[in-house]
Short mmCIF file of C-alpha atoms in Angstrom, two decimals:
data_model
loop_
_atom_site.label_atom_id
_atom_site.label_comp_id
_atom_site.label_asym_id
_atom_site.label_seq_id
_atom_site.Cartn_x
_atom_site.Cartn_y
_atom_site.Cartn_z
CA MET A 1 -132.66 57.23 73.15
CA ASN A 2 -135.96 55.23 73.77
CA PRO A 3 -136.12 52.71 71.71
CA CYS A 4 -137.91 51.85 68.30
CA PRO A 5 -141.30 51.03 68.75
CA ALA A 6 -142.44 47.49 67.70
CA GLU A 7 -145.83 48.66 65.71
CA LEU A 8 -144.74 52.14 63.78
CA ASN A 9 -146.44 53.53 60.94
CA PHE A 10 -143.50 56.38 60.14
CA ALA A 11 -146.32 58.52 58.26
CA SER A 12 -148.85 58.91 60.79
CA HIS A 13 -145.37 59.06 63.41
CA LEU A 14 -144.67 62.25 61.42
CA ALA A 15 -147.89 63.82 61.81
CA ALA A 16 -148.79 63.21 65.29
CA LEU A 17 -145.41 65.29 66.10
CA ASN A 18 -145.95 67.80 64.39
CA ALA A 19 -149.91 68.18 65.37
CA PRO A 20 -149.00 71.10 67.76
CA ARG A 21 -146.76 72.89 64.60
CA ALA A 22 -150.23 72.90 62.34
CA ALA A 23 -149.47 76.15 61.14
CA LYS A 24 -145.59 75.82 60.47
CA LEU A 25 -144.76 76.13 57.58
CA ALA A 26 -143.50 72.08 56.88
CA TYR A 27 -142.36 72.59 52.68
CA ILE A 28 -141.21 76.09 49.89
CA ASP A 29 -140.74 74.93 46.86
CA ASP A 30 -139.82 76.96 43.62
CA THR A 31 -144.17 77.72 43.46
CA ARG A 32 -146.21 76.76 46.23
CA GLN A 33 -145.89 75.87 50.01
CA LEU A 34 -147.02 73.57 53.24
CA THR A 35 -147.86 74.05 56.72
CA TYR A 36 -147.75 70.84 58.48
CA GLY A 37 -151.58 70.87 59.13
CA GLU A 38 -152.31 71.39 55.37
CA LEU A 39 -149.08 68.33 55.08
CA ALA A 40 -150.78 65.92 56.93
CA GLU A 41 -154.09 66.76 55.53
CA ARG A 42 -152.63 65.80 52.05
CA VAL A 43 -150.81 62.46 53.35
CA ALA A 44 -154.14 61.19 54.08
CA ARG A 45 -156.13 61.88 51.14
CA MET A 46 -153.46 60.47 48.94
CA ALA A 47 -153.89 57.24 51.76
CA GLY A 48 -157.55 57.24 50.47
CA ALA A 49 -157.18 57.87 47.00
CA LEU A 50 -154.39 55.47 46.43
CA ARG A 51 -156.59 53.44 48.27
CA GLN A 52 -160.29 54.66 46.05
CA LEU A 53 -157.90 53.53 43.16
CA GLY A 54 -158.22 50.11 44.21
CA LEU A 55 -154.37 49.57 45.73
CA ARG A 56 -153.75 47.21 48.31
CA ARG A 57 -151.20 46.84 51.64
CA GLU A 58 -147.78 46.20 50.31
CA GLU A 59 -148.73 46.78 46.94
CA ARG A 60 -146.38 49.60 45.57
CA VAL A 61 -146.44 52.35 43.35
CA LEU A 62 -143.81 54.56 41.72
CA LEU A 63 -142.11 57.68 42.46
CA LEU A 64 -140.41 59.66 39.67
CA MET A 65 -140.65 63.23 40.66
CA GLN A 66 -139.17 66.27 41.04
CA ASP A 67 -138.51 67.29 44.34
CA THR A 68 -141.69 69.61 44.90
CA VAL A 69 -144.47 69.97 47.63
CA ASP A 70 -145.80 66.64 46.41
CA TRP A 71 -143.19 65.09 47.16
CA PRO A 72 -143.34 64.26 50.39
CA VAL A 73 -147.26 64.12 50.19
CA ALA A 74 -147.27 60.96 47.58
CA PHE A 75 -144.49 59.91 49.23
CA LEU A 76 -145.83 59.69 53.29
CA GLY A 77 -149.27 59.25 51.87
CA ALA A 78 -148.09 55.83 50.59
CA LEU A 79 -146.72 55.16 53.78
CA HIS A 80 -149.83 56.27 55.18
CA ALA A 81 -151.54 53.52 53.24
CA GLY A 82 -149.68 50.75 53.92
CA VAL A 83 -148.48 51.13 50.56
CA VAL A 84 -145.04 50.65 48.93
CA PRO A 85 -143.52 53.81 47.95
CA VAL A 86 -140.86 52.94 45.25
CA ALA A 87 -138.84 56.12 44.13
CA VAL A 88 -137.05 56.55 41.50
CA ASN A 89 -134.65 58.50 39.90
CA THR A 90 -135.48 61.52 37.29
CA LEU A 91 -132.29 61.39 35.23
CA LEU A 92 -133.21 57.78 34.21
CA THR A 93 -133.76 57.00 30.87
CA ALA A 94 -137.12 55.37 29.56
CA GLN A 95 -134.90 52.06 29.29
CA ASP A 96 -133.80 52.27 32.37
CA TYR A 97 -137.50 53.02 33.76
CA ALA A 98 -139.16 50.65 31.73
CA TYR A 99 -136.34 47.61 33.63
CA ILE A 100 -137.54 49.37 36.65
CA LEU A 101 -141.25 48.68 36.09
CA SER A 102 -141.12 44.99 34.84
CA HIS A 103 -138.33 44.90 38.02
CA SER A 104 -140.50 46.57 40.66
CA ARG A 105 -143.99 45.16 39.41
CA VAL A 106 -145.96 49.05 40.67
CA ARG A 107 -149.21 48.82 40.49
CA ALA A 108 -149.81 53.06 40.35
CA ALA A 109 -147.00 55.69 38.72
CA VAL A 110 -147.27 59.40 40.62
CA VAL A 111 -144.73 61.19 37.98
CA SER A 112 -143.99 65.14 37.64
CA GLY A 113 -145.73 66.61 34.02
CA ALA A 114 -142.49 67.94 32.78
CA LEU A 115 -141.29 63.62 33.41
CA LEU A 116 -144.04 62.57 32.32
CA PRO A 117 -143.34 62.13 28.26
CA VAL A 118 -139.81 59.32 29.26
CA LEU A 119 -142.11 57.11 31.60
CA GLN A 120 -145.25 57.00 28.42
CA THR A 121 -141.77 55.84 26.38
CA ALA A 122 -140.93 53.66 29.05
CA LEU A 123 -144.83 52.25 29.99
CA ALA A 124 -145.59 51.12 26.20
CA GLN A 125 -141.74 48.72 26.36
CA SER A 126 -142.38 47.62 29.01
CA PRO A 127 -146.93 47.88 30.51
CA GLY A 128 -146.44 45.49 33.34
CA ASP A 129 -148.83 45.59 36.43
CA VAL A 130 -149.21 49.67 36.20
CA GLU A 131 -152.92 50.57 35.92
CA HIS A 132 -153.15 53.89 37.09
CA LEU A 133 -151.26 56.92 35.91
CA ILE A 134 -151.14 60.40 38.20
CA VAL A 135 -149.12 63.27 37.16
CA SER A 136 -147.96 65.88 39.40
CA GLN A 137 -148.17 69.53 37.52
CA ALA A 138 -149.15 68.71 34.49
CA LEU A 139 -147.86 70.80 31.64
CA ALA A 140 -149.98 70.21 28.87
CA PRO A 141 -153.17 68.18 28.81
CA LEU A 142 -153.42 64.39 30.62
CA PRO A 143 -153.66 61.89 28.89
CA ALA A 144 -156.65 60.00 29.04
CA ASP A 145 -156.32 57.34 31.06
CA ALA A 146 -154.28 59.72 34.10
CA HIS A 147 -155.04 61.59 36.66
CA GLY A 148 -154.40 64.80 37.85
CA LEU A 149 -152.41 64.85 41.48
CA ASP A 150 -154.41 67.84 43.39
CA ALA A 151 -158.14 67.31 41.64
CA LEU A 152 -157.49 63.91 43.08
CA LEU A 153 -156.39 64.52 46.53
CA ALA A 154 -159.31 66.96 46.32
CA ALA A 155 -162.45 64.77 45.74
CA ALA A 156 -160.33 61.81 48.67
CA PRO A 157 -160.93 60.94 51.95
CA LEU A 158 -159.38 61.13 55.09
CA ALA A 159 -158.05 58.09 55.34
CA PRO A 160 -156.89 56.86 58.60
CA ALA A 161 -153.08 55.76 59.06
CA VAL A 162 -153.18 51.88 59.00
CA ARG A 163 -151.17 50.38 61.41
CA THR A 164 -148.26 48.88 60.67
CA LEU A 165 -144.81 47.12 62.62
CA SER A 166 -141.39 48.98 62.37
CA ASP A 167 -140.03 45.92 60.64
CA GLU A 168 -142.82 45.51 57.57
CA ILE A 169 -140.92 46.90 54.67
CA ALA A 170 -142.61 50.28 54.11
CA PHE A 171 -140.38 51.94 50.37
CA TRP A 172 -137.86 50.92 48.03
CA LEU A 173 -134.58 52.79 47.02
CA TYR A 174 -132.94 51.84 43.62
CA SER A 175 -129.59 51.61 44.28
CA SER A 176 -127.46 54.82 41.88
CA GLY A 177 -125.11 52.45 40.30
CA SER A 178 -121.39 53.67 40.87
CA THR A 179 -120.31 49.76 39.56
CA GLY A 180 -123.03 48.90 37.29
CA LYS A 181 -126.72 47.84 36.76
CA PRO A 182 -129.63 49.27 40.38
CA LYS A 183 -130.42 46.88 42.81
CA GLY A 184 -134.14 47.67 44.44
CA VAL A 185 -132.89 48.73 48.19
CA VAL A 186 -136.17 47.58 50.33
CA HIS A 187 -135.97 49.64 53.50
CA THR A 188 -138.71 49.24 56.33
CA HIS A 189 -140.90 52.12 59.03
CA GLY A 190 -138.25 51.81 61.43
CA ASN A 191 -134.99 51.98 59.10
CA LEU A 192 -136.74 55.63 58.83
CA TRP A 193 -137.19 56.39 62.98
CA HIS A 194 -133.52 54.86 63.42
CA THR A 195 -131.68 57.34 61.44
CA ALA A 196 -133.33 60.65 62.56
CA GLU A 197 -133.11 59.25 66.04
CA LEU A 198 -129.42 57.73 66.20
CA TYR A 199 -127.81 60.74 62.95
CA ALA A 200 -130.22 63.69 62.54
CA LYS A 201 -130.43 64.64 66.61
CA PRO A 202 -127.74 63.44 67.68
CA VAL A 203 -124.77 63.88 65.98
CA LEU A 204 -126.39 66.73 62.79
CA GLY A 205 -128.31 68.19 65.76
CA ILE A 206 -131.11 69.74 63.31
CA ARG A 207 -133.20 71.88 65.32
CA GLU A 208 -137.21 72.82 65.35
CA ASP A 209 -136.12 76.51 64.33
CA ASP A 210 -133.78 75.21 61.64
CA VAL A 211 -134.38 75.40 57.95
CA ALA A 212 -133.09 72.94 56.37
CA PHE A 213 -132.35 72.55 52.06
CA SER A 214 -130.51 69.45 50.43
CA ALA A 215 -128.81 69.23 47.20
CA ALA A 216 -129.98 65.59 46.69
CA LYS A 217 -132.59 65.50 45.52
CA LEU A 218 -135.71 63.18 47.21
CA PHE A 219 -135.26 60.48 45.44
CA PHE A 220 -131.76 59.81 47.22
CA ALA A 221 -131.30 57.62 50.39
CA TYR A 222 -129.07 60.85 51.31
CA GLY A 223 -131.34 63.37 49.80
CA LEU A 224 -134.62 60.95 51.58
CA GLY A 225 -133.13 61.86 54.83
CA ASN A 226 -132.04 65.49 54.77
CA GLY A 227 -135.01 66.84 53.40
CA LEU A 228 -137.75 63.92 55.19
CA THR A 229 -137.52 61.84 57.70
CA PHE A 230 -135.10 64.27 59.41
CA PRO A 231 -136.32 68.34 59.11
CA LEU A 232 -140.34 66.38 59.58
CA SER A 233 -138.10 64.63 63.10
CA VAL A 234 -138.46 67.82 64.65
CA GLY A 235 -140.53 69.88 63.34
CA ALA A 236 -137.96 72.12 60.76
CA THR A 237 -139.10 73.51 57.20
CA VAL A 238 -137.69 72.21 54.23
CA VAL A 239 -136.83 74.35 50.99
CA LEU A 240 -137.04 72.27 47.87
CA MET A 241 -135.79 72.62 44.02
CA ALA A 242 -136.98 70.69 41.09
CA GLU A 243 -134.63 72.57 38.81
CA ARG A 244 -130.63 70.29 39.10
CA PRO A 245 -128.42 71.60 41.39
CA THR A 246 -125.77 73.82 39.52
CA PRO A 247 -123.98 76.40 42.12
CA GLN A 248 -125.82 79.51 40.97
CA ALA A 249 -129.22 77.39 41.45
CA VAL A 250 -128.31 76.51 44.86
CA PHE A 251 -126.66 80.18 45.52
CA GLN A 252 -130.22 81.71 44.61
CA ARG A 253 -132.33 79.55 47.77
CA LEU A 254 -129.07 80.22 50.07
CA THR A 255 -129.34 83.90 50.17
CA ARG A 256 -132.96 84.11 49.23
CA HIS A 257 -134.50 81.92 52.24
CA ARG A 258 -131.06 82.23 54.35
CA PRO A 259 -131.48 77.95 54.86
CA THR A 260 -129.78 76.70 58.47
CA VAL A 261 -128.77 73.18 57.61
CA PHE A 262 -127.32 72.77 54.70
CA TYR A 263 -126.44 69.32 53.03
CA GLY A 264 -124.19 68.92 49.17
CA VAL A 265 -122.06 66.08 47.79
CA PRO A 266 -117.97 67.05 47.14
CA THR A 267 -118.64 67.39 43.46
CA LEU A 268 -120.98 70.45 44.40
CA TYR A 269 -118.70 72.19 47.38
CA ALA A 270 -115.67 72.32 44.79
CA SER A 271 -118.28 73.74 42.34
CA MET A 272 -119.79 76.28 44.60
CA LEU A 273 -115.66 77.42 45.85
CA ALA A 274 -114.67 77.30 42.04
CA ALA A 275 -117.64 79.99 40.94
CA PRO A 276 -117.23 82.84 40.25
CA ASP A 277 -119.86 84.74 42.35
CA LEU A 278 -120.45 83.00 45.34
CA PRO A 279 -122.23 84.72 47.78
CA PRO A 280 -119.75 86.15 50.87
CA ARG A 281 -120.39 85.26 54.46
CA ALA A 282 -122.83 87.55 54.97
CA GLN A 283 -125.68 86.70 52.53
CA VAL A 284 -126.12 83.30 53.46
CA ALA A 285 -126.78 82.25 57.44
CA MET A 286 -125.67 78.44 57.66
CA ARG A 287 -124.58 76.59 60.38
CA VAL A 288 -123.69 72.99 59.97
CA CYS A 289 -123.16 71.74 56.21
CA THR A 290 -122.88 68.42 55.54
CA SER A 291 -121.15 65.83 52.70
CA ALA A 292 -121.59 62.35 51.84
CA GLY A 293 -121.68 60.55 48.53
CA GLU A 294 -118.68 60.43 48.44
CA ALA A 295 -114.96 61.08 49.59
CA LEU A 296 -115.19 65.05 50.66
CA PRO A 297 -110.83 66.20 50.06
CA ARG A 298 -109.73 68.76 52.91
CA ASP A 299 -109.00 71.31 51.00
CA ILE A 300 -112.26 71.88 49.50
CA GLY A 301 -113.62 71.55 53.33
CA GLU A 302 -111.13 73.91 54.74
CA ARG A 303 -111.26 76.72 52.00
CA PHE A 304 -115.30 76.03 52.84
CA SER A 305 -115.12 76.69 56.05
CA ARG A 306 -113.21 79.50 55.93
CA HIS A 307 -115.37 81.56 53.02
CA PHE A 308 -118.77 80.92 55.06
CA GLY A 309 -117.81 80.48 58.69
CA CYS A 310 -119.37 76.98 58.88
CA GLU A 311 -118.02 73.42 58.77
CA ILE A 312 -118.87 70.40 56.60
CA LEU A 313 -119.27 67.16 58.89
CA ASP A 314 -118.48 64.59 56.12
CA GLY A 315 -119.82 61.29 56.04
CA ILE A 316 -120.80 58.08 54.87
CA GLY A 317 -123.81 56.20 54.28
CA SER A 318 -125.71 53.88 51.40
CA THR A 319 -128.48 53.05 50.05
CA GLU A 320 -128.89 49.77 51.57
CA MET A 321 -127.91 51.74 54.72
CA LEU A 322 -130.24 54.01 54.35
CA HIS A 323 -127.61 57.37 55.32
CA ILE A 324 -124.86 58.13 57.23
CA PHE A 325 -123.42 55.71 59.88
CA ILE A 326 -119.64 57.59 60.48
CA SER A 327 -119.50 61.03 60.02
CA ASN A 328 -117.60 63.88 61.71
CA ARG A 329 -118.82 66.12 64.85
CA ALA A 330 -118.67 69.18 65.57
CA GLY A 331 -116.28 70.59 67.25
CA GLN A 332 -114.35 67.28 66.55
CA LEU A 333 -114.14 67.31 62.55
CA ARG A 334 -111.10 66.15 60.95
CA TYR A 335 -111.03 67.45 57.23
CA GLY A 336 -109.65 64.38 54.84
CA THR A 337 -111.71 62.14 56.98
CA THR A 338 -115.13 60.94 57.13
CA GLY A 339 -114.78 60.39 60.89
CA LYS A 340 -115.77 57.63 63.40
CA PRO A 341 -119.02 55.35 63.45
CA VAL A 342 -122.43 56.96 64.79
CA PRO A 343 -123.69 55.65 67.57
CA GLY A 344 -125.34 52.91 67.57
CA TYR A 345 -123.92 51.58 64.24
CA GLU A 346 -120.33 49.54 64.84
CA VAL A 347 -117.98 49.13 61.79
CA GLN A 348 -115.26 46.79 61.29
CA LEU A 349 -112.24 46.38 58.95
CA ARG A 350 -111.72 43.31 57.20
CA ASP A 351 -109.11 41.60 55.01
CA ASP A 352 -110.19 39.45 51.68
CA ASN A 353 -110.32 35.94 53.97
CA GLY A 354 -112.72 38.08 56.18
CA ALA A 355 -110.38 39.20 59.68
CA PRO A 356 -109.31 42.16 61.08
CA VAL A 357 -106.68 43.69 59.70
CA ALA A 358 -103.90 45.91 61.63
CA ALA A 359 -103.80 49.78 62.56
CA GLY A 360 -103.65 51.80 59.44
CA ALA A 361 -104.08 49.23 57.38
CA ILE A 362 -106.38 49.22 54.75
CA GLY A 363 -109.87 46.31 55.11
CA ASP A 364 -113.29 46.00 53.67
CA LEU A 365 -115.91 48.16 55.84
CA TYR A 366 -118.13 46.30 57.31
CA ILE A 367 -121.41 48.21 58.62
CA LYS A 368 -123.90 46.63 61.17
CA GLY A 369 -126.64 49.11 62.47
CA PRO A 370 -130.24 48.75 62.78
CA SER A 371 -131.52 51.12 59.87
CA ALA A 372 -130.24 48.16 57.44
CA ALA A 373 -132.01 47.31 54.62
CA LEU A 374 -134.39 43.86 54.28
CA MET A 375 -132.86 42.47 50.68
CA TYR A 376 -131.76 44.01 46.60
CA TRP A 377 -135.37 42.84 45.43
CA ASN A 378 -135.45 39.70 43.31
CA ASN A 379 -131.74 39.37 43.89
CA ARG A 380 -130.79 36.42 45.81
CA ASP A 381 -127.54 35.93 44.79
CA LYS A 382 -126.19 39.81 45.68
CA THR A 383 -128.20 40.03 49.12
CA ARG A 384 -126.09 36.50 50.11
CA GLN A 385 -123.01 38.45 49.23
CA CYS A 386 -123.62 42.48 50.91
CA PHE A 387 -125.96 41.16 54.26
CA LEU A 388 -124.36 38.61 56.09
CA GLY A 389 -126.36 38.16 58.85
CA GLU A 390 -126.12 41.16 60.78
CA TRP A 391 -123.76 42.91 58.71
CA LEU A 392 -123.48 44.80 55.70
CA LYS A 393 -120.37 44.86 53.88
CA SER A 394 -120.16 48.04 52.46
CA GLY A 395 -118.12 47.72 48.87
CA ASP A 396 -115.81 50.55 50.12
CA LYS A 397 -112.13 49.78 51.55
CA TYR A 398 -110.97 52.41 54.64
CA VAL A 399 -108.17 52.59 56.87
CA CYS A 400 -108.63 53.67 60.37
CA ASP A 401 -105.86 55.87 62.47
CA GLU A 402 -104.99 55.83 66.00
CA ASP A 403 -107.81 58.11 67.25
CA GLY A 404 -110.06 56.40 65.49
CA TYR A 405 -110.98 58.03 62.42
CA TYR A 406 -112.19 56.37 59.38
CA THR A 407 -110.69 57.37 56.38
CA TYR A 408 -111.63 56.93 52.84
CA ALA A 409 -108.83 54.66 50.16
CA GLY A 410 -111.98 53.85 47.21
CA ARG A 411 -114.31 51.76 46.15
CA SER A 412 -113.21 47.93 46.34
CA ASP A 413 -113.06 47.39 42.95
CA ASP A 414 -111.82 50.55 42.48
CA MET A 415 -108.03 49.36 43.88
CA ILE A 416 -105.25 50.04 42.73
CA LYS A 417 -102.42 47.08 42.41
CA VAL A 418 -98.60 48.62 41.76
CA SER A 419 -95.66 47.46 41.92
CA GLY A 420 -97.11 44.59 44.36
CA GLN A 421 -98.46 47.52 46.69
CA TYR A 422 -102.34 48.56 46.89
CA VAL A 423 -102.54 52.48 45.82
CA SER A 424 -106.01 53.74 46.75
CA PRO A 425 -107.27 56.21 44.07
CA VAL A 426 -108.96 58.68 46.60
CA GLU A 427 -105.76 59.28 48.44
CA VAL A 428 -104.02 59.78 45.01
CA GLU A 429 -107.79 61.78 44.34
CA ASN A 430 -107.28 64.15 47.52
CA ILE A 431 -103.47 65.32 46.47
CA LEU A 432 -103.62 66.21 42.80
CA VAL A 433 -107.27 68.67 43.84
CA GLN A 434 -105.24 70.32 46.51
CA HIS A 435 -102.34 71.15 43.53
CA GLU A 436 -104.51 75.29 42.52
CA ALA A 437 -104.89 73.85 38.67
CA VAL A 438 -107.12 71.11 39.70
CA LEU A 439 -111.02 71.62 40.03
CA GLU A 440 -111.76 67.89 40.08
CA ALA A 441 -109.44 64.17 39.42
CA ALA A 442 -110.62 60.70 38.73
CA VAL A 443 -107.50 58.14 39.05
CA ILE A 444 -107.82 53.98 37.34
CA GLY A 445 -105.55 51.65 37.18
CA VAL A 446 -104.12 50.86 33.49
CA PRO A 447 -101.32 48.54 32.30
CA ASP A 448 -98.28 49.79 30.43
CA HIS A 449 -96.26 48.23 26.91
CA ASP A 450 -95.26 45.84 28.91
CA GLY A 451 -98.77 45.06 30.49
CA LEU A 452 -97.65 46.32 34.26
CA VAL A 453 -100.45 47.95 36.15
CA LYS A 454 -99.48 52.08 36.65
CA THR A 455 -101.86 54.74 38.00
CA LYS A 456 -103.28 57.22 35.36
CA ALA A 457 -105.46 60.73 36.35
CA TYR A 458 -108.36 62.01 34.55
CA VAL A 459 -108.22 65.42 35.76
CA VAL A 460 -110.79 69.21 34.75
CA LEU A 461 -108.60 71.98 35.32
CA ARG A 462 -109.85 75.64 36.35
CA PRO A 463 -110.37 78.14 34.38
CA GLY A 464 -106.98 80.31 33.57
CA PHE A 465 -105.01 75.94 33.35
CA ALA A 466 -104.10 75.21 30.06
CA PRO A 467 -104.51 71.79 29.88
CA ASP A 468 -100.98 70.43 27.91
CA ALA A 469 -97.40 68.14 28.77
CA HIS A 470 -96.62 71.69 31.01
CA THR A 471 -99.45 71.57 33.40
CA GLY A 472 -99.54 67.43 33.14
CA ALA A 473 -95.88 67.26 34.28
CA GLU A 474 -96.42 69.85 36.93
CA LEU A 475 -99.44 67.71 39.08
CA GLN A 476 -96.89 64.75 38.36
CA ARG A 477 -94.07 66.46 40.66
CA PHE A 478 -97.24 67.95 42.63
CA VAL A 479 -97.82 63.95 43.27
CA LYS A 480 -94.38 62.55 44.08
CA GLN A 481 -93.98 65.07 46.79
CA HIS A 482 -96.37 64.26 48.86
CA LEU A 483 -96.62 60.84 47.53
CA ALA A 484 -94.77 57.68 47.66
CA PRO A 485 -93.21 57.69 44.12
CA PHE A 486 -94.77 54.37 42.82
CA LYS A 487 -97.74 56.18 43.68
CA TYR A 488 -98.19 59.17 40.84
CA PRO A 489 -99.85 58.94 37.82
CA ARG A 490 -97.95 58.09 35.17
CA GLN A 491 -100.06 59.22 32.23
CA ILE A 492 -102.49 62.30 32.41
CA ASP A 493 -105.54 62.81 30.37
CA PHE A 494 -107.88 66.76 30.50
CA THR A 495 -111.76 66.27 30.05
CA ASP A 496 -114.56 68.51 30.38
CA GLU A 497 -116.34 66.96 32.73
CA LEU A 498 -115.74 62.87 35.11
CA PRO A 499 -118.51 60.28 34.52
CA LYS A 500 -120.88 60.24 37.84
CA THR A 501 -123.53 59.14 38.71
CA ALA A 502 -126.91 61.29 39.84
CA THR A 503 -125.15 61.61 43.21
CA GLY A 504 -122.33 62.97 41.97
CA LYS A 505 -120.09 59.28 42.81
CA ILE A 506 -117.15 59.47 40.32
CA GLN A 507 -117.93 56.04 37.96
CA ARG A 508 -114.17 55.40 37.64
CA PHE A 509 -115.89 51.94 35.74
CA ARG A 510 -116.47 54.00 33.08
CA LEU A 511 -112.74 55.42 32.66
CA ARG A 512 -111.65 51.87 33.38
CA GLN A 513 -113.77 50.81 30.16
CA LEU A 514 -113.50 53.61 28.50
CA GLU A 515 -109.33 52.85 28.20
CA GLN A 516 -110.90 48.32 27.20
CA ALA A 517 -112.56 50.53 24.24
CA ALA A 518 -109.07 52.06 23.17
CA LEU A 519 -107.09 48.78 22.95
#
């Protein structure tokens, strides 16, 4: 692999790569499509529009947008202009957006018409520095002080790309908040380049003739690589979907557009397999799938592969590392593990004192690699806790086997100590979901009547199974058959759904909060 160039504007880099395929489809969304030539023109016009509005290099613009062809135009147009896009989750509350507006001090906001009301509420709570409101696909007459994106682009000049360095701040993402308040994660132009060169091409094996479809949205680090960085780095075609990734919505795109590369998360794969309208293998064209966000249970991976005839390459990435740094590989896949480190990244497991753990022991996961973020914006204490020189402390617990495969053991703050021994909630959950009655499970530690911590499971059952004492006892017996006795859940609560982030990560801390509130 050639080294990352010192001078790099990732938007103009992609435009140059794809100039020979101007007539090829780059994006297909629910109602529109863009060729690579049209994408390049609209990106340059977006840069021109931002400049005409008075935005200067390194100033920030909020992207609160659904996954349509306007998303990559706005994101890449900002990079093209040297302006810093701040991509945010579309499922937050007005209060959350008010915090982000204040925290990021964006000067402009690009918002999908469907999300304009919640952003207006946030702006009323925290007007901050926002001077320009740009609306994509407006659903009603625009406010007097707003610009329509299409009209703005039609009137804008084609701006030349700003010359930027690979180490220059390019964009922000906000962490998904699986353990609390979201943090502004600051990334460079070079970080995008590295994820494509180290993971997408050699590990995922994405190609120019692929059609890519990601259930994870573009505002996530995982989705940004899936639906923009990776396919555009090889000239592939991307399918975008604005609506929520329900199994039925995903099935519609898999059968209509027949993507060859599909990116999902464990909870979605489980829901797809449980859906009565799961399409047969002949109706889809997937050749490879990926999973991230949380560990993929072995049973789900095996059943998916049997049905569709393609592998799910489970891996782990993070907002801080931008994309996947440990992954399974085609032909070397071991379901139930996260795989091996992606070439170009180093991984260590350390104990509470920072020393390496023995083989087979659970340790804190540390990563070193070229796609690491620069910092958490305006959060020096958290930056110092997580960014330790060249190393990043992930907050995840892992174990490595004798063959070098890493297996997820849970978040560091999710670990449970029972009878003086650590219990990984993920280990217990992975056994529970192998039972025919269980769709999803989350395990936490709760004190018993003597104040001693024991495991408790929250379980979502499949249709047709009764949430009663008999089922609970059967699940306890099932866990005892597969794990050491001290690990089985002493209590089982049946629930209709589990609290999750928008990426599908189970928020065990919310279950612990429920337990504390009940005391």
